[in-house]
mmCIF file of N, CA, C and O in Angstrom:
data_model
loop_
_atom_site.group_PDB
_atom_site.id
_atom_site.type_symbol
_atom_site.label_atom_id
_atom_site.label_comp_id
_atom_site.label_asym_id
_atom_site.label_seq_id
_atom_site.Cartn_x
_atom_site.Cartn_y
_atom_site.Cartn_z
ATOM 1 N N UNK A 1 87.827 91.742 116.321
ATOM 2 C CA UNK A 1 87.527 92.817 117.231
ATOM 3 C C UNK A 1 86.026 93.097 117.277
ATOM 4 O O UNK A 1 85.485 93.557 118.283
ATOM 5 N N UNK A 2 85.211 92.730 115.867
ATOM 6 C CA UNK A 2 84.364 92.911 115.686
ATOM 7 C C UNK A 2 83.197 91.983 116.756
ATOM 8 O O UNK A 2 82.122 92.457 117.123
ATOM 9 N N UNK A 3 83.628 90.791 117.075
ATOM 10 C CA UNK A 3 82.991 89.905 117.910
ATOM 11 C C UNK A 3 83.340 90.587 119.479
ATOM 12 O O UNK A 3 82.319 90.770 120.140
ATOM 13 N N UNK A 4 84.193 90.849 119.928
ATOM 14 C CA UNK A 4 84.095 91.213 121.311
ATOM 15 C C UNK A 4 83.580 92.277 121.462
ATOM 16 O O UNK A 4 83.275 92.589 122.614
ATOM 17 N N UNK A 5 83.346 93.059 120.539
ATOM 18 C CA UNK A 5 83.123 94.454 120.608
ATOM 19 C C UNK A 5 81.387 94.378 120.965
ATOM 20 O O UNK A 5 80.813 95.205 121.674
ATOM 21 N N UNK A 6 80.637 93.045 120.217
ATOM 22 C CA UNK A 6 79.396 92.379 120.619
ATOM 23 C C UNK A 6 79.108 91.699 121.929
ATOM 24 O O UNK A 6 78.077 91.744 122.599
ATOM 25 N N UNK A 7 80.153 91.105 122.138
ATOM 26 C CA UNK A 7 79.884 90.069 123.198
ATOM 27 C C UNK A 7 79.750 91.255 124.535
ATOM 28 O O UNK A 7 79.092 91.144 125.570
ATOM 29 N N UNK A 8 80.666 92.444 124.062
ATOM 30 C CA UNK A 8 80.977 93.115 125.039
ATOM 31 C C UNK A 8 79.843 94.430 125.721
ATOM 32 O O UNK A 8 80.111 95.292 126.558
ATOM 33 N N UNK A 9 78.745 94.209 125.111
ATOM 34 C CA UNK A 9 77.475 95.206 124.872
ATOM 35 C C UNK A 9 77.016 95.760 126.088
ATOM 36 O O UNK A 9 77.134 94.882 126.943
ATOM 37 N N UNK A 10 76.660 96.548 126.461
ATOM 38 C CA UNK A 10 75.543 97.388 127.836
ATOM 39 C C UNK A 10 74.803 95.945 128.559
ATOM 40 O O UNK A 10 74.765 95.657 129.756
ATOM 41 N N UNK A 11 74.282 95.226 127.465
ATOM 42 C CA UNK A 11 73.834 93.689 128.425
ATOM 43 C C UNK A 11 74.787 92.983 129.183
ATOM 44 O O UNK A 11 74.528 92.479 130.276
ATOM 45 N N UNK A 12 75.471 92.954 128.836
ATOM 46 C CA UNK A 12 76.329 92.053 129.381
ATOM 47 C C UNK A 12 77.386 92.434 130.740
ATOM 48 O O UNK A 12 78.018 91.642 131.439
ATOM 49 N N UNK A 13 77.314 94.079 130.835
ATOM 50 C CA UNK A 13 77.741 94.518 132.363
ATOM 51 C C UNK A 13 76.815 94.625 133.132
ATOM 52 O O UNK A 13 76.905 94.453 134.347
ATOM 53 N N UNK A 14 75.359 95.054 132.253
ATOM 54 C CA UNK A 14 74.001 94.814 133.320
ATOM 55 C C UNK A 14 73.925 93.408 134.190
ATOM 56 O O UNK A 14 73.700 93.311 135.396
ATOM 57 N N UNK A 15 74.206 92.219 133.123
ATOM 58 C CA UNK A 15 74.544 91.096 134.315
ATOM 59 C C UNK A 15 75.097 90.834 135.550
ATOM 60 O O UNK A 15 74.787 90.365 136.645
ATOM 61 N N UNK A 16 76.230 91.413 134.837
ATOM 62 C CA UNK A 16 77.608 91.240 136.133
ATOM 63 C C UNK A 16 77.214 92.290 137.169
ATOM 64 O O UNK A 16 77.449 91.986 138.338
ATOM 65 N N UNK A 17 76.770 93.232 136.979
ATOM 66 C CA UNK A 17 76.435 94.100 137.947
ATOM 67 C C UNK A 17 75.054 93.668 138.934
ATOM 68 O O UNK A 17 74.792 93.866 140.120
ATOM 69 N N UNK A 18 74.223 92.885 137.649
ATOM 70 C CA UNK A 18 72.903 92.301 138.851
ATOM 71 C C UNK A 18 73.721 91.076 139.303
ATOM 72 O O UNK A 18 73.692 90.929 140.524
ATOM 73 N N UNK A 19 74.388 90.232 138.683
ATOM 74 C CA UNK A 19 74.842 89.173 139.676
ATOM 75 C C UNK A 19 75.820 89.762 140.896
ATOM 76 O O UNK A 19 75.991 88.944 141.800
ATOM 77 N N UNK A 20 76.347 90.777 141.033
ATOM 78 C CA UNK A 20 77.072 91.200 141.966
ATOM 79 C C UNK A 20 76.188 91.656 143.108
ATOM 80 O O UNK A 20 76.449 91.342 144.269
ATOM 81 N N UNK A 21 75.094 92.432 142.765
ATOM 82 C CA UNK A 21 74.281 92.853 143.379
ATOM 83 C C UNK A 21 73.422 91.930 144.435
ATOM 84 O O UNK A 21 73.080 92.139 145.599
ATOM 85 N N UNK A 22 73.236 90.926 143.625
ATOM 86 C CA UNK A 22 72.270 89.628 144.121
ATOM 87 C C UNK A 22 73.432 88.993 145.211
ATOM 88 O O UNK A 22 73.231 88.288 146.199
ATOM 89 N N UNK A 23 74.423 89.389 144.786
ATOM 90 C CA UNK A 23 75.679 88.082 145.836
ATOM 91 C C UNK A 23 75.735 88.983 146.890
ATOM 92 O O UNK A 23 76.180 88.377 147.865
ATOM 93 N N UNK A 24 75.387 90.667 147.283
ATOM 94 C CA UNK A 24 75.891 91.104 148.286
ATOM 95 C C UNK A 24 74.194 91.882 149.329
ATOM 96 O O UNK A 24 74.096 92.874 150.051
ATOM 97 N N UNK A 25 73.151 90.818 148.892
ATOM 98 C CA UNK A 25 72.096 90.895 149.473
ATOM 99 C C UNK A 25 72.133 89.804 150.816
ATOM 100 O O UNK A 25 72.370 88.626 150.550
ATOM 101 N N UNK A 26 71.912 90.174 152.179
ATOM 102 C CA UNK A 26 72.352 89.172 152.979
ATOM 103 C C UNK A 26 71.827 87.833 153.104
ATOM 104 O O UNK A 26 72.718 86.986 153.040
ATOM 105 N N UNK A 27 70.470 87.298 153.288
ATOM 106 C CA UNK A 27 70.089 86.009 153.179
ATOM 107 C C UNK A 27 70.101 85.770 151.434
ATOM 108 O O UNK A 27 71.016 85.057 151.020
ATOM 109 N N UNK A 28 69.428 86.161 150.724
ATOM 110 C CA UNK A 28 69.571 85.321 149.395
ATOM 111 C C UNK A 28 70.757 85.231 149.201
ATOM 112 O O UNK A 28 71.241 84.168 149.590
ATOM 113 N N UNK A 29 71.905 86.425 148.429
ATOM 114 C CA UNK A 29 73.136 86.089 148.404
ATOM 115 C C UNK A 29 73.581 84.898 148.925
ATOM 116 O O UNK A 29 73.803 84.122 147.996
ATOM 117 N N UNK A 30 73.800 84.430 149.949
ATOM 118 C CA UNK A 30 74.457 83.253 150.298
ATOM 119 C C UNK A 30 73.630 82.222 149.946
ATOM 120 O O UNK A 30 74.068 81.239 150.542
ATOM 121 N N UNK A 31 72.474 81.847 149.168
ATOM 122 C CA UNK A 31 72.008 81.101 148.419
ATOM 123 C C UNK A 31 72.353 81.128 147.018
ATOM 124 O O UNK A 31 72.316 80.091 146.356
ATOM 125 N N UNK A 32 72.639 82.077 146.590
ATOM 126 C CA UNK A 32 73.165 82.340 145.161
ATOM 127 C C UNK A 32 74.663 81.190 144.957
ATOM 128 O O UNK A 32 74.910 80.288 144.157
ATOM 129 N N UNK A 33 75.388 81.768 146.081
ATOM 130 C CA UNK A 33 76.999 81.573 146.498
ATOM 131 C C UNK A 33 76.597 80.038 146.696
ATOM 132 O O UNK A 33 77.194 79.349 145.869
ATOM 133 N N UNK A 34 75.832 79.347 147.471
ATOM 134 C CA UNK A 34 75.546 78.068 147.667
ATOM 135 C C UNK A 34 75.567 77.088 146.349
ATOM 136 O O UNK A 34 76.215 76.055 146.188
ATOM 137 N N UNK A 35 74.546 77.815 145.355
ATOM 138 C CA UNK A 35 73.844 77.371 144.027
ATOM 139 C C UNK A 35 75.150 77.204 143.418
ATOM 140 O O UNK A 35 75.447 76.020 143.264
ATOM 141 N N UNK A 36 76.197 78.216 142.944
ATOM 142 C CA UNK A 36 77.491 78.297 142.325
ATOM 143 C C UNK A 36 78.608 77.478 143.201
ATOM 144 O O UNK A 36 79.632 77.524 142.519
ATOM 145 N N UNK A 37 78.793 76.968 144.044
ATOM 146 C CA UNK A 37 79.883 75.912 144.866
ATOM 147 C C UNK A 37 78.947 74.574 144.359
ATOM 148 O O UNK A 37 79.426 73.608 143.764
ATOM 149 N N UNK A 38 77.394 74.744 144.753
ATOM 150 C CA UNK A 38 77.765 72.656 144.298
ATOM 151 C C UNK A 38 77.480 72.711 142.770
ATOM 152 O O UNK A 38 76.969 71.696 142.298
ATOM 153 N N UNK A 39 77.748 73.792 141.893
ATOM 154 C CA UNK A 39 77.851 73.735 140.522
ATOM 155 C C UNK A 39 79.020 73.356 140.075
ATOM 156 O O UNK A 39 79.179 72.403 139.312
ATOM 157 N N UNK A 40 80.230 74.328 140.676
ATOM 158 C CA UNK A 40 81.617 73.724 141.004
ATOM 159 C C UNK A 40 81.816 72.622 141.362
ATOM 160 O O UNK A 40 82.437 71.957 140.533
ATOM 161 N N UNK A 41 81.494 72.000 142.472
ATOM 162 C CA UNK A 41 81.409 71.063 142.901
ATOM 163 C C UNK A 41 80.941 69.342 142.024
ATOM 164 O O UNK A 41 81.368 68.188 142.050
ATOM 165 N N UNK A 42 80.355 69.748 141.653
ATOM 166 C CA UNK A 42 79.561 69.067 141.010
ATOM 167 C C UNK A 42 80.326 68.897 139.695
ATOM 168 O O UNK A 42 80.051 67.873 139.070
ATOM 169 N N UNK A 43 80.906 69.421 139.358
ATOM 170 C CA UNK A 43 81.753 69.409 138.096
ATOM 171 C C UNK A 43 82.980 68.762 138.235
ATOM 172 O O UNK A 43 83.624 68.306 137.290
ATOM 173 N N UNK A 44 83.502 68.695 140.101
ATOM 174 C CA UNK A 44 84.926 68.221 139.764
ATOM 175 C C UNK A 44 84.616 66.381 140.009
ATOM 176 O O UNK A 44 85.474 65.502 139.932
ATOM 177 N N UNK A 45 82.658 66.135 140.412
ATOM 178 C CA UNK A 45 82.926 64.851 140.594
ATOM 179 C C UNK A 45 81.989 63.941 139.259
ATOM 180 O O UNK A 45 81.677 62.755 139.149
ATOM 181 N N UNK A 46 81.774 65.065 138.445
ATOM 182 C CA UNK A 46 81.460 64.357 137.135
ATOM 183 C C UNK A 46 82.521 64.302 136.216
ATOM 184 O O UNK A 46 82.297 63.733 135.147
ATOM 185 N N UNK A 47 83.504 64.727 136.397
ATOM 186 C CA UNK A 47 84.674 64.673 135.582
ATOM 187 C C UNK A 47 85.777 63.314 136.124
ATOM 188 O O UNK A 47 86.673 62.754 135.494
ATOM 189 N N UNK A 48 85.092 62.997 138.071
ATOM 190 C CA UNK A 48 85.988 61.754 138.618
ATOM 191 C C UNK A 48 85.279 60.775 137.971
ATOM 192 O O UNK A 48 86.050 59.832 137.798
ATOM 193 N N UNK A 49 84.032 60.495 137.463
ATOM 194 C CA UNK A 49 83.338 59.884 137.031
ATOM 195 C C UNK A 49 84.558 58.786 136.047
ATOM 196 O O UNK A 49 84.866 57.615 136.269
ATOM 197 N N UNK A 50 84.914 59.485 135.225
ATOM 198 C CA UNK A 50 85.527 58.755 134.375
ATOM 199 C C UNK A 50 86.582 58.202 134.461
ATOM 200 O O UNK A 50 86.839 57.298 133.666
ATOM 201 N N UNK A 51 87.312 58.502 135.245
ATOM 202 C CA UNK A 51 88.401 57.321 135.913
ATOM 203 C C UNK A 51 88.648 56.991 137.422
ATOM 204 O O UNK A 51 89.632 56.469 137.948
ATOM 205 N N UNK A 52 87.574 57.405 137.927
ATOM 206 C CA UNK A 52 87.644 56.712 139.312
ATOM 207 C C UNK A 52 86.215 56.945 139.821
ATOM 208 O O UNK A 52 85.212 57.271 139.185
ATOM 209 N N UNK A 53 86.373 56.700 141.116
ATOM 210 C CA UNK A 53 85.560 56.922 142.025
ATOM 211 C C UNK A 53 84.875 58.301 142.765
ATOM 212 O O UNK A 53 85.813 59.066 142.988
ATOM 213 N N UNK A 54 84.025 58.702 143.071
ATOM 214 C CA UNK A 54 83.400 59.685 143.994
ATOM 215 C C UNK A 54 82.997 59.830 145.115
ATOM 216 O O UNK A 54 81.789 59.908 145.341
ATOM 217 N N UNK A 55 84.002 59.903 146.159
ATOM 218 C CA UNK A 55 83.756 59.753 147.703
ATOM 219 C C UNK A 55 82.620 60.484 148.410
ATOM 220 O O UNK A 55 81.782 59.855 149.057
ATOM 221 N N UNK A 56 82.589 61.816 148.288
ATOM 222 C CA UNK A 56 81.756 62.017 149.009
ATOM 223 C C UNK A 56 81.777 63.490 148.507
ATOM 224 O O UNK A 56 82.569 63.340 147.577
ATOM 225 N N UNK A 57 81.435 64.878 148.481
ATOM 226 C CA UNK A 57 80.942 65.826 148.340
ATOM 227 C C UNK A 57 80.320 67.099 149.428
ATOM 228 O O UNK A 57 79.133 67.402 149.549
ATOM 229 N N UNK A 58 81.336 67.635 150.057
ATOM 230 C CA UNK A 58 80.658 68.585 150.942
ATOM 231 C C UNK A 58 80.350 70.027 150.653
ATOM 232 O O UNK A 58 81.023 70.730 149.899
ATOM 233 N N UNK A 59 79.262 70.419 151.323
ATOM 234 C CA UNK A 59 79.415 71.930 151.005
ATOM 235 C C UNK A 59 78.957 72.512 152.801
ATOM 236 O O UNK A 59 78.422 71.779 153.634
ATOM 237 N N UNK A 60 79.336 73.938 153.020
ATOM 238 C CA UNK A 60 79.693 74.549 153.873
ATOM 239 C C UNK A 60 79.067 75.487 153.899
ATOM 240 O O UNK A 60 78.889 76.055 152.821
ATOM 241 N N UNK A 61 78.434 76.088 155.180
ATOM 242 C CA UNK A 61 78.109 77.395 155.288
ATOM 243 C C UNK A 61 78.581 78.544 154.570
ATOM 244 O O UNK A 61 78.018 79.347 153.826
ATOM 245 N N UNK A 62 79.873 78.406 155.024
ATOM 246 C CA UNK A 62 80.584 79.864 154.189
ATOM 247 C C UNK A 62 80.903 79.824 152.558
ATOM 248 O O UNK A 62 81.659 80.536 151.898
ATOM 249 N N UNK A 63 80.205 78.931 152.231
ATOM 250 C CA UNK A 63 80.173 78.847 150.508
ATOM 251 C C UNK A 63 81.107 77.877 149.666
ATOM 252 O O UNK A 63 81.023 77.610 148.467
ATOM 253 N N UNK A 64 82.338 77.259 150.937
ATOM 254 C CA UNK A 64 83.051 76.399 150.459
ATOM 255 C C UNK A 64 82.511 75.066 150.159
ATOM 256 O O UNK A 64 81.364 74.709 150.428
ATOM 257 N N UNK A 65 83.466 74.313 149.551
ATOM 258 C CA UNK A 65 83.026 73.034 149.325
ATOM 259 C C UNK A 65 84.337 72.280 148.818
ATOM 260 O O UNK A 65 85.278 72.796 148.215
ATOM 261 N N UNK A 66 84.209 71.102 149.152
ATOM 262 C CA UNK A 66 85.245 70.086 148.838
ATOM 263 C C UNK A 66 84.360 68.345 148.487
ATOM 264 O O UNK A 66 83.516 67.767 149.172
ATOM 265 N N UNK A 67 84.981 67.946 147.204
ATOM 266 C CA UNK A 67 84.577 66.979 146.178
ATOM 267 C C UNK A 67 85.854 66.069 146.563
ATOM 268 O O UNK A 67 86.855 66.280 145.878
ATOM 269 N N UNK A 68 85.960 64.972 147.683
ATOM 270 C CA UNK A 68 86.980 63.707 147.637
ATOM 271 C C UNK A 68 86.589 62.388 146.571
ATOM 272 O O UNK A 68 85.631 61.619 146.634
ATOM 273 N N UNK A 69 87.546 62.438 145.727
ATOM 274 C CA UNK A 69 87.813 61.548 144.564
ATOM 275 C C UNK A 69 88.607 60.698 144.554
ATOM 276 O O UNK A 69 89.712 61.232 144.466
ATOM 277 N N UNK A 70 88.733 59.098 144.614
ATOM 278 C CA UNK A 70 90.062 58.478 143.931
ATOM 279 C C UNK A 70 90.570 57.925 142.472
ATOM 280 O O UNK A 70 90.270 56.765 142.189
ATOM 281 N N UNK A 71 90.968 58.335 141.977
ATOM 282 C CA UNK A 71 91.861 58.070 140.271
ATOM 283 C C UNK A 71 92.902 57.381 140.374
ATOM 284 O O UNK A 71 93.688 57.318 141.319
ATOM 285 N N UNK A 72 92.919 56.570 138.860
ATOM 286 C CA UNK A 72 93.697 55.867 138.913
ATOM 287 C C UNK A 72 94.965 55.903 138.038
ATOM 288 O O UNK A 72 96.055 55.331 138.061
ATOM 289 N N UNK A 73 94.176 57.093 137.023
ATOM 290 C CA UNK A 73 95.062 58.078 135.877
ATOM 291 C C UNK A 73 95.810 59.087 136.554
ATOM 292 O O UNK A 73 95.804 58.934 137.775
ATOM 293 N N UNK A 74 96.297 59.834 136.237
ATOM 294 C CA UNK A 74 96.749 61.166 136.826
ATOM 295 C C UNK A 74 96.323 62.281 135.567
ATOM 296 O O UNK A 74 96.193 63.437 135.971
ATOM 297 N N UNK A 75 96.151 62.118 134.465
ATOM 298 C CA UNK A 75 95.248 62.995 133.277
ATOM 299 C C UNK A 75 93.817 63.428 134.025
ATOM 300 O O UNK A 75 93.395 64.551 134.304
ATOM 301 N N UNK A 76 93.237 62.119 134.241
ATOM 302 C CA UNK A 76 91.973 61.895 134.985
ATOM 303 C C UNK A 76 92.033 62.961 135.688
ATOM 304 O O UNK A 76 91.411 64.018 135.585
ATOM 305 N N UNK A 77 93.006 62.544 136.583
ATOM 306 C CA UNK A 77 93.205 63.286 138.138
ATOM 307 C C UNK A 77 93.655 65.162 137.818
ATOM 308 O O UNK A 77 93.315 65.966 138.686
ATOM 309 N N UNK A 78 94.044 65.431 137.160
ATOM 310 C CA UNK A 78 94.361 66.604 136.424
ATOM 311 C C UNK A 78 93.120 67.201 135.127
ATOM 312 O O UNK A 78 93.235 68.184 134.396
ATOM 313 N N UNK A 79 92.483 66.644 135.169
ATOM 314 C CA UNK A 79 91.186 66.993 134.451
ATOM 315 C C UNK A 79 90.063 67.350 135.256
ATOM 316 O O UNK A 79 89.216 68.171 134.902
ATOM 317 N N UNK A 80 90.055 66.677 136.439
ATOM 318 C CA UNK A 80 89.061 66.882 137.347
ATOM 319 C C UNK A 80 89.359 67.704 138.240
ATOM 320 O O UNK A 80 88.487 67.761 139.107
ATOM 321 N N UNK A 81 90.572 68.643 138.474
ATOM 322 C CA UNK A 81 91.224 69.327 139.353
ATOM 323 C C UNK A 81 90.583 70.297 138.333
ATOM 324 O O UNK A 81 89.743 70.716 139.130
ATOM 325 N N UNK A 82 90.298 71.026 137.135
ATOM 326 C CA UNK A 82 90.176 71.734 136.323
ATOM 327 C C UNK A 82 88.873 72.038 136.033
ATOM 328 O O UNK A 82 88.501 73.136 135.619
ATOM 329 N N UNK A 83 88.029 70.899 136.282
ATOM 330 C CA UNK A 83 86.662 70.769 135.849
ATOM 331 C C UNK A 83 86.035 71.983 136.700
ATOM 332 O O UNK A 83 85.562 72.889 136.015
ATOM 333 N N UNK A 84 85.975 72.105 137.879
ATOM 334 C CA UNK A 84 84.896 72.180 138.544
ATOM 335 C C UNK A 84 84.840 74.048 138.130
ATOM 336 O O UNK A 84 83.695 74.489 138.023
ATOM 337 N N UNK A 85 85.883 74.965 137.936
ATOM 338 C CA UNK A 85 86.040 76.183 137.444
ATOM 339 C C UNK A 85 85.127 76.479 135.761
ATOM 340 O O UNK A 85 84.424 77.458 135.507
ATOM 341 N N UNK A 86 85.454 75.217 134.762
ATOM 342 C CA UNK A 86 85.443 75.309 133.947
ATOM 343 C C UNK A 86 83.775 74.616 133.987
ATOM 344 O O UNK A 86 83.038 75.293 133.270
ATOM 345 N N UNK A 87 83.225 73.731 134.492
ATOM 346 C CA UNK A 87 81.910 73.588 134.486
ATOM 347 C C UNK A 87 80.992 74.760 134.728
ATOM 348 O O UNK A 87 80.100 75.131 133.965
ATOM 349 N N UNK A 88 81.371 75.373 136.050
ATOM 350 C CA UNK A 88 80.592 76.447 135.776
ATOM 351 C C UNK A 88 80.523 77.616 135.738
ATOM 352 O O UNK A 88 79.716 78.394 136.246
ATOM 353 N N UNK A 89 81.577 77.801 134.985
ATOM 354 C CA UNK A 89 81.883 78.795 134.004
ATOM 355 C C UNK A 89 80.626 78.507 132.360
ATOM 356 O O UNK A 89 79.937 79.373 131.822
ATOM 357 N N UNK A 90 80.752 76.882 131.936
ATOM 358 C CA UNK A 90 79.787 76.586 130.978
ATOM 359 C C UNK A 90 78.482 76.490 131.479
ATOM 360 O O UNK A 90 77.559 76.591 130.671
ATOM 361 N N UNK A 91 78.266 76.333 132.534
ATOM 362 C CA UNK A 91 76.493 76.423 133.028
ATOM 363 C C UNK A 91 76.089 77.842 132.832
ATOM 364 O O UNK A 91 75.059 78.146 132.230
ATOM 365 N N UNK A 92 77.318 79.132 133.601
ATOM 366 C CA UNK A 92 76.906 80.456 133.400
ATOM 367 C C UNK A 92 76.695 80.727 131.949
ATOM 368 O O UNK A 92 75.852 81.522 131.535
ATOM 369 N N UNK A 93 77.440 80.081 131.251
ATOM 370 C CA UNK A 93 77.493 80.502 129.682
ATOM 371 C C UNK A 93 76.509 80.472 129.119
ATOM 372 O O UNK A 93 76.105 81.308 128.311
ATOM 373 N N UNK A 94 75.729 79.032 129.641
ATOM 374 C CA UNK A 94 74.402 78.524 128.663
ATOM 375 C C UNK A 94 73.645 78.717 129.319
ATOM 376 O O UNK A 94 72.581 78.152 129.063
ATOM 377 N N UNK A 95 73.672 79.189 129.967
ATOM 378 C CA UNK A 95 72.229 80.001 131.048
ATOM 379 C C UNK A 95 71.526 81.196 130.859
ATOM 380 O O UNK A 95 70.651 81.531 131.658
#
């Protein structure tokens, strides 16, 4: 209890509150939102890396993005469906 009770400090809502802040500013915000999709992005086609191929990689005005992959595993293929949340989730971490 003793560790979350740290992790959980006045710093750490000051973040979330400036990153919220920064996402609902009109031109930068959607650069922020940009920066975080091909981070995502980018994660689900370094994870195709390892058992297949990497087709191609789009990203979108409205912040979306889609990473086409072919595998030849289905672990593979289920690892890289997972990655792209969990990558940058670890970039925010170590940042």
């Amino acid at each position: 209890m003793k560790y979350l009770k740290e992790r959980l400090s006045i710093k750490f809502f000051l973040f979330i509150g400036l990153a919220f802040f920064l996402m609902q500013i009109p031109i930068i915000g959607d650069y922020f939102r940009i920066i975080n999709t091909l981070i995502h992005e980018s994660g689900h086609a370094f994870m195709a890396l390892f058992g297949g191929n990497v087709e191609s990689i789009a990203l979108y005005m409205n912040a979306d993005g889609v990473t086409q992959e072919t595998q030849s595993i289905w672990i593979i293929d289920f690892i890289t469906c997972a990655a792209g949340y969990t990558i940058a989730s670890l970039m925010a971490y170590g940042g």
